[in-house]
């Protein structure tokens, strides 16, 4: 096992986005590593250009995952956290995530490879946002329920709550998980991504819209990971989310049904 220095943890935080404006995606359960474990790879993504878009785009994100035993974790879908309470049934601790910004000229993030939209012209860019808070997870042998509450800063200043219910198991060497998810948020979040202020209305032609607090989306997520030769792993994550009242009435929302497909090819050190 190679020793991973603490600066790598800071680098991982800088490269840990939430790929989608939806509830976090639960990864399949894997054996608890001994000491530090680093996984590096790439994650190709096919998803709506922005949350609510009817146009889809292809992006490639860095896939960086870091763990220390069953205590510290950092990954793209999970964010960075620490299990302060760590029993067989309960895991509770602090959590921080990074949500990439939104560009008005393409509608997407800095990792956009192809596709895009001009639907956000006049809306201005949204800066990246940090989200700090905590999580609580209850596990049985094949089920887990996870709740996250995070306060945004930077690109948005809203309070976000995610609730996931997941079934996880394996078939041979393939580890998989699936289950429903839900995201709620205050207007500090919904106005940043779905609202249209007076200046934006004049520049874009969209009607003025002030988004409220409430239910942002409900959906289903599924993922599967399989080891390849050596320390290589391949995986896929699929998601289906429906934008709800706190977002769906926005003039920016062209399609409330949002599909996503994420691949992963990685090497574990």
One Martini backbone bead per residue (centre of mass of N, CA, C, O) as a GRO file, in nm:
protein
  269
    1UNK     BB    1   0.093   0.037   0.026
    2UNK     BB    2   0.061   0.359  -0.035
    3UNK     BB    3   0.145   0.670   0.070
    4UNK     BB    4  -0.075   0.938   0.157
    5UNK     BB    5  -0.087   1.261   0.162
    6UNK     BB    6  -0.259   1.534   0.282
    7UNK     BB    7  -0.255   1.719   0.022
    8UNK     BB    8  -0.442   1.532  -0.140
    9UNK     BB    9  -0.699   1.609   0.010
   10UNK     BB   10  -0.709   1.902  -0.089
   11UNK     BB   11  -0.718   1.833  -0.390
   12UNK     BB   12  -0.981   1.675  -0.379
   13UNK     BB   13  -1.164   1.907  -0.299
   14UNK     BB   14  -1.112   2.080  -0.561
   15UNK     BB   15  -1.219   1.798  -0.734
   16UNK     BB   16  -1.525   1.793  -0.586
   17UNK     BB   17  -1.807   1.745  -0.742
   18UNK     BB   18  -2.130   1.794  -0.837
   19UNK     BB   19  -2.260   1.663  -1.119
   20UNK     BB   20  -2.551   1.716  -1.001
   21UNK     BB   21  -2.874   1.869  -0.936
   22UNK     BB   22  -2.879   1.637  -0.703
   23UNK     BB   23  -2.872   1.379  -0.540
   24UNK     BB   24  -2.663   1.180  -0.419
   25UNK     BB   25  -2.451   0.915  -0.509
   26UNK     BB   26  -2.437   0.590  -0.433
   27UNK     BB   27  -2.201   0.368  -0.349
   28UNK     BB   28  -2.079   0.083  -0.345
   29UNK     BB   29  -1.974  -0.153  -0.147
   30UNK     BB   30  -1.655  -0.188   0.015
   31UNK     BB   31  -1.383  -0.276   0.134
   32UNK     BB   32  -1.194  -0.198   0.394
   33UNK     BB   33  -0.927  -0.017   0.415
   34UNK     BB   34  -0.579   0.002   0.465
   35UNK     BB   35  -0.531   0.290   0.520
   36UNK     BB   36  -0.446   0.436   0.238
   37UNK     BB   37  -0.666   0.521  -0.051
   38UNK     BB   38  -0.616   0.563  -0.407
   39UNK     BB   39  -0.823   0.695  -0.679
   40UNK     BB   40  -0.781   0.713  -1.037
   41UNK     BB   41  -0.968   0.898  -1.300
   42UNK     BB   42  -1.248   0.887  -1.522
   43UNK     BB   43  -1.572   1.077  -1.602
   44UNK     BB   44  -1.807   1.024  -1.812
   45UNK     BB   45  -2.080   1.253  -1.921
   46UNK     BB   46  -2.440   1.228  -1.958
   47UNK     BB   47  -2.627   1.537  -1.959
   48UNK     BB   48  -2.766   1.799  -1.885
   49UNK     BB   49  -2.638   2.103  -1.923
   50UNK     BB   50  -2.869   2.185  -1.724
   51UNK     BB   51  -3.093   2.230  -1.489
   52UNK     BB   52  -3.373   2.184  -1.718
   53UNK     BB   53  -3.269   2.089  -1.972
   54UNK     BB   54  -3.315   1.956  -2.312
   55UNK     BB   55  -3.013   1.945  -2.336
   56UNK     BB   56  -2.726   1.756  -2.418
   57UNK     BB   57  -2.404   1.651  -2.275
   58UNK     BB   58  -2.043   1.615  -2.287
   59UNK     BB   59  -1.832   1.505  -2.019
   60UNK     BB   60  -1.511   1.529  -1.828
   61UNK     BB   61  -1.421   1.404  -1.522
   62UNK     BB   62  -1.266   1.373  -1.242
   63UNK     BB   63  -1.159   1.066  -1.066
   64UNK     BB   64  -1.148   1.107  -0.712
   65UNK     BB   65  -1.037   0.879  -0.448
   66UNK     BB   66  -1.037   0.893  -0.084
   67UNK     BB   67  -0.907   0.684   0.186
   68UNK     BB   68  -0.933   0.608   0.552
   69UNK     BB   69  -1.042   0.353   0.599
   70UNK     BB   70  -1.344   0.408   0.812
   71UNK     BB   71  -1.330   0.749   0.809
   72UNK     BB   72  -1.212   0.879   0.554
   73UNK     BB   73  -1.357   1.076   0.273
   74UNK     BB   74  -1.318   1.120  -0.099
   75UNK     BB   75  -1.547   1.222  -0.362
   76UNK     BB   76  -1.750   1.305  -0.604
   77UNK     BB   77  -2.036   1.209  -0.477
   78UNK     BB   78  -1.955   1.240  -0.150
   79UNK     BB   79  -1.719   1.398  -0.085
   80UNK     BB   80  -1.602   1.536   0.229
   81UNK     BB   81  -1.535   1.320   0.518
   82UNK     BB   82  -1.621   1.213   0.868
   83UNK     BB   83  -1.645   0.944   1.104
   84UNK     BB   84  -1.733   1.008   1.418
   85UNK     BB   85  -1.959   0.804   1.389
   86UNK     BB   86  -1.862   0.437   1.401
   87UNK     BB   87  -2.069   0.189   1.328
   88UNK     BB   88  -2.244  -0.068   1.201
   89UNK     BB   89  -2.508   0.134   1.175
   90UNK     BB   90  -2.350   0.414   1.223
   91UNK     BB   91  -2.299   0.736   1.042
   92UNK     BB   92  -2.137   1.041   1.159
   93UNK     BB   93  -2.071   1.375   1.008
   94UNK     BB   94  -1.885   1.572   0.829
   95UNK     BB   95  -1.938   1.790   0.529
   96UNK     BB   96  -1.803   1.855   0.190
   97UNK     BB   97  -1.883   2.045  -0.109
   98UNK     BB   98  -1.855   2.090  -0.474
   99UNK     BB   99  -2.004   2.327  -0.695
  100UNK     BB  100  -2.019   2.396  -0.997
  101UNK     BB  101  -2.060   2.612  -1.226
  102UNK     BB  102  -2.223   2.843  -1.464
  103UNK     BB  103  -2.244   2.900  -1.814
  104UNK     BB  104  -2.398   3.110  -2.041
  105UNK     BB  105  -2.272   3.021  -2.327
  106UNK     BB  106  -2.330   2.689  -2.265
  107UNK     BB  107  -2.456   2.593  -1.960
  108UNK     BB  108  -2.202   2.472  -1.845
  109UNK     BB  109  -1.903   2.354  -1.764
  110UNK     BB  110  -1.551   2.323  -1.776
  111UNK     BB  111  -1.597   1.997  -1.877
  112UNK     BB  112  -1.688   2.049  -2.153
  113UNK     BB  113  -1.692   1.889  -2.480
  114UNK     BB  114  -2.001   1.858  -2.578
  115UNK     BB  115  -2.224   2.070  -2.632
  116UNK     BB  116  -2.512   2.286  -2.567
  117UNK     BB  117  -2.638   2.629  -2.492
  118UNK     BB  118  -2.835   2.950  -2.537
  119UNK     BB  119  -3.054   2.973  -2.293
  120UNK     BB  120  -2.847   3.165  -2.089
  121UNK     BB  121  -2.844   3.421  -2.221
  122UNK     BB  122  -2.819   3.687  -1.977
  123UNK     BB  123  -2.771   3.532  -1.687
  124UNK     BB  124  -2.502   3.458  -1.628
  125UNK     BB  125  -2.274   3.353  -1.415
  126UNK     BB  126  -2.190   3.081  -1.191
  127UNK     BB  127  -2.032   3.021  -0.925
  128UNK     BB  128  -1.879   2.837  -0.731
  129UNK     BB  129  -1.975   2.604  -0.462
  130UNK     BB  130  -1.998   2.559  -0.131
  131UNK     BB  131  -2.079   2.270   0.099
  132UNK     BB  132  -2.163   2.272   0.445
  133UNK     BB  133  -2.189   1.992   0.692
  134UNK     BB  134  -2.388   1.692   0.728
  135UNK     BB  135  -2.426   1.339   0.832
  136UNK     BB  136  -2.658   1.049   0.826
  137UNK     BB  137  -2.625   0.686   0.871
  138UNK     BB  138  -2.818   0.387   0.813
  139UNK     BB  139  -2.741   0.033   0.856
  140UNK     BB  140  -2.760  -0.263   0.701
  141UNK     BB  141  -2.675  -0.526   0.519
  142UNK     BB  142  -2.859  -0.394   0.241
  143UNK     BB  143  -2.917  -0.109   0.382
  144UNK     BB  144  -2.966   0.256   0.339
  145UNK     BB  145  -2.983   0.571   0.522
  146UNK     BB  146  -2.945   0.915   0.402
  147UNK     BB  147  -2.852   1.234   0.550
  148UNK     BB  148  -2.821   1.574   0.422
  149UNK     BB  149  -2.674   1.892   0.542
  150UNK     BB  150  -2.622   2.207   0.357
  151UNK     BB  151  -2.425   2.503   0.332
  152UNK     BB  152  -2.396   2.763   0.126
  153UNK     BB  153  -2.111   2.911  -0.065
  154UNK     BB  154  -2.095   3.160  -0.311
  155UNK     BB  155  -2.295   3.068  -0.563
  156UNK     BB  156  -2.459   2.998  -0.294
  157UNK     BB  157  -2.693   3.042   0.018
  158UNK     BB  158  -2.819   2.770   0.065
  159UNK     BB  159  -3.022   2.509   0.193
  160UNK     BB  160  -2.953   2.154   0.193
  161UNK     BB  161  -3.147   1.842   0.135
  162UNK     BB  162  -3.068   1.491   0.154
  163UNK     BB  163  -3.238   1.179   0.052
  164UNK     BB  164  -3.149   0.830   0.094
  165UNK     BB  165  -3.228   0.505  -0.052
  166UNK     BB  166  -3.043   0.187  -0.024
  167UNK     BB  167  -2.950  -0.089  -0.223
  168UNK     BB  168  -2.696  -0.343  -0.153
  169UNK     BB  169  -2.480  -0.551  -0.361
  170UNK     BB  170  -2.384  -0.870  -0.529
  171UNK     BB  171  -2.249  -1.008  -0.848
  172UNK     BB  172  -1.997  -1.144  -0.778
  173UNK     BB  173  -1.784  -0.871  -0.864
  174UNK     BB  174  -2.043  -0.701  -0.863
  175UNK     BB  175  -2.124  -0.381  -0.744
  176UNK     BB  176  -2.440  -0.258  -0.617
  177UNK     BB  177  -2.690   0.018  -0.646
  178UNK     BB  178  -3.028   0.124  -0.528
  179UNK     BB  179  -3.255   0.418  -0.533
  180UNK     BB  180  -3.404   0.669  -0.380
  181UNK     BB  181  -3.446   1.040  -0.406
  182UNK     BB  182  -3.402   1.371  -0.235
  183UNK     BB  183  -3.449   1.735  -0.278
  184UNK     BB  184  -3.393   2.020  -0.069
  185UNK     BB  185  -3.456   2.389  -0.054
  186UNK     BB  186  -3.380   2.705  -0.044
  187UNK     BB  187  -3.390   3.016  -0.204
  188UNK     BB  188  -3.076   3.045  -0.223
  189UNK     BB  189  -3.071   2.812  -0.437
  190UNK     BB  190  -3.311   2.839  -0.642
  191UNK     BB  191  -3.239   3.131  -0.742
  192UNK     BB  192  -2.958   3.068  -0.862
  193UNK     BB  193  -3.077   2.829  -1.079
  194UNK     BB  194  -3.407   2.940  -1.134
  195UNK     BB  195  -3.391   3.232  -1.126
  196UNK     BB  196  -3.518   3.576  -1.224
  197UNK     BB  197  -3.414   3.877  -1.247
  198UNK     BB  198  -3.437   4.187  -1.368
  199UNK     BB  199  -3.169   4.191  -1.524
  200UNK     BB  200  -3.203   3.912  -1.657
  201UNK     BB  201  -3.469   3.971  -1.801
  202UNK     BB  202  -3.360   4.199  -1.988
  203UNK     BB  203  -3.118   4.023  -2.115
  204UNK     BB  204  -3.297   3.743  -2.193
  205UNK     BB  205  -3.641   3.755  -2.184
  206UNK     BB  206  -3.723   3.658  -1.929
  207UNK     BB  207  -3.918   3.624  -1.681
  208UNK     BB  208  -3.982   3.702  -1.382
  209UNK     BB  209  -3.834   3.493  -1.110
  210UNK     BB  210  -3.920   3.362  -0.784
  211UNK     BB  211  -3.793   3.133  -0.595
  212UNK     BB  212  -3.861   2.880  -0.371
  213UNK     BB  213  -3.907   2.679  -0.123
  214UNK     BB  214  -3.833   2.315  -0.131
  215UNK     BB  215  -3.894   2.086  -0.367
  216UNK     BB  216  -3.673   1.995  -0.625
  217UNK     BB  217  -3.633   1.663  -0.618
  218UNK     BB  218  -3.695   1.338  -0.766
  219UNK     BB  219  -3.554   0.992  -0.762
  220UNK     BB  220  -3.318   0.769  -0.930
  221UNK     BB  221  -3.047   0.540  -0.842
  222UNK     BB  222  -2.757   0.378  -1.007
  223UNK     BB  223  -2.487   0.134  -0.945
  224UNK     BB  224  -2.171  -0.009  -1.088
  225UNK     BB  225  -1.887  -0.224  -0.995
  226UNK     BB  226  -1.577  -0.352  -1.155
  227UNK     BB  227  -1.315  -0.549  -1.161
  228UNK     BB  228  -1.012  -0.572  -1.307
  229UNK     BB  229  -0.714  -0.579  -1.388
  230UNK     BB  230  -0.572  -0.554  -1.112
  231UNK     BB  231  -0.648  -0.205  -1.015
  232UNK     BB  232  -0.885  -0.199  -1.201
  233UNK     BB  233  -1.191  -0.003  -1.271
  234UNK     BB  234  -1.544  -0.029  -1.350
  235UNK     BB  235  -1.824   0.204  -1.416
  236UNK     BB  236  -2.180   0.289  -1.342
  237UNK     BB  237  -2.415   0.574  -1.357
  238UNK     BB  238  -2.764   0.623  -1.294
  239UNK     BB  239  -3.024   0.880  -1.363
  240UNK     BB  240  -3.353   0.994  -1.229
  241UNK     BB  241  -3.515   1.318  -1.247
  242UNK     BB  242  -3.764   1.533  -1.092
  243UNK     BB  243  -3.878   1.839  -1.111
  244UNK     BB  244  -4.013   2.052  -0.884
  245UNK     BB  245  -4.171   2.329  -0.759
  246UNK     BB  246  -3.896   2.486  -0.685
  247UNK     BB  247  -3.825   2.454  -1.023
  248UNK     BB  248  -4.048   2.392  -1.258
  249UNK     BB  249  -4.160   2.707  -1.290
  250UNK     BB  250  -3.928   2.789  -1.442
  251UNK     BB  251  -3.824   2.940  -1.742
  252UNK     BB  252  -3.556   2.753  -1.758
  253UNK     BB  253  -3.744   2.507  -1.772
  254UNK     BB  254  -3.781   2.258  -2.031
  255UNK     BB  255  -3.727   1.991  -1.844
  256UNK     BB  256  -3.815   1.776  -1.578
  257UNK     BB  257  -3.681   1.535  -1.710
  258UNK     BB  258  -3.377   1.377  -1.580
  259UNK     BB  259  -3.093   1.242  -1.733
  260UNK     BB  260  -2.814   1.011  -1.645
  261UNK     BB  261  -2.462   0.925  -1.742
  262UNK     BB  262  -2.191   0.747  -1.575
  263UNK     BB  263  -1.859   0.688  -1.598
  264UNK     BB  264  -1.575   0.455  -1.496
  265UNK     BB  265  -1.210   0.482  -1.490
  266UNK     BB  266  -0.985   0.313  -1.262
  267UNK     BB  267  -0.707   0.344  -1.021
  268UNK     BB  268  -0.568   0.158  -0.751
  269UNK     BB  269  -0.324   0.224  -0.479
   0.00000   0.00000   0.00000
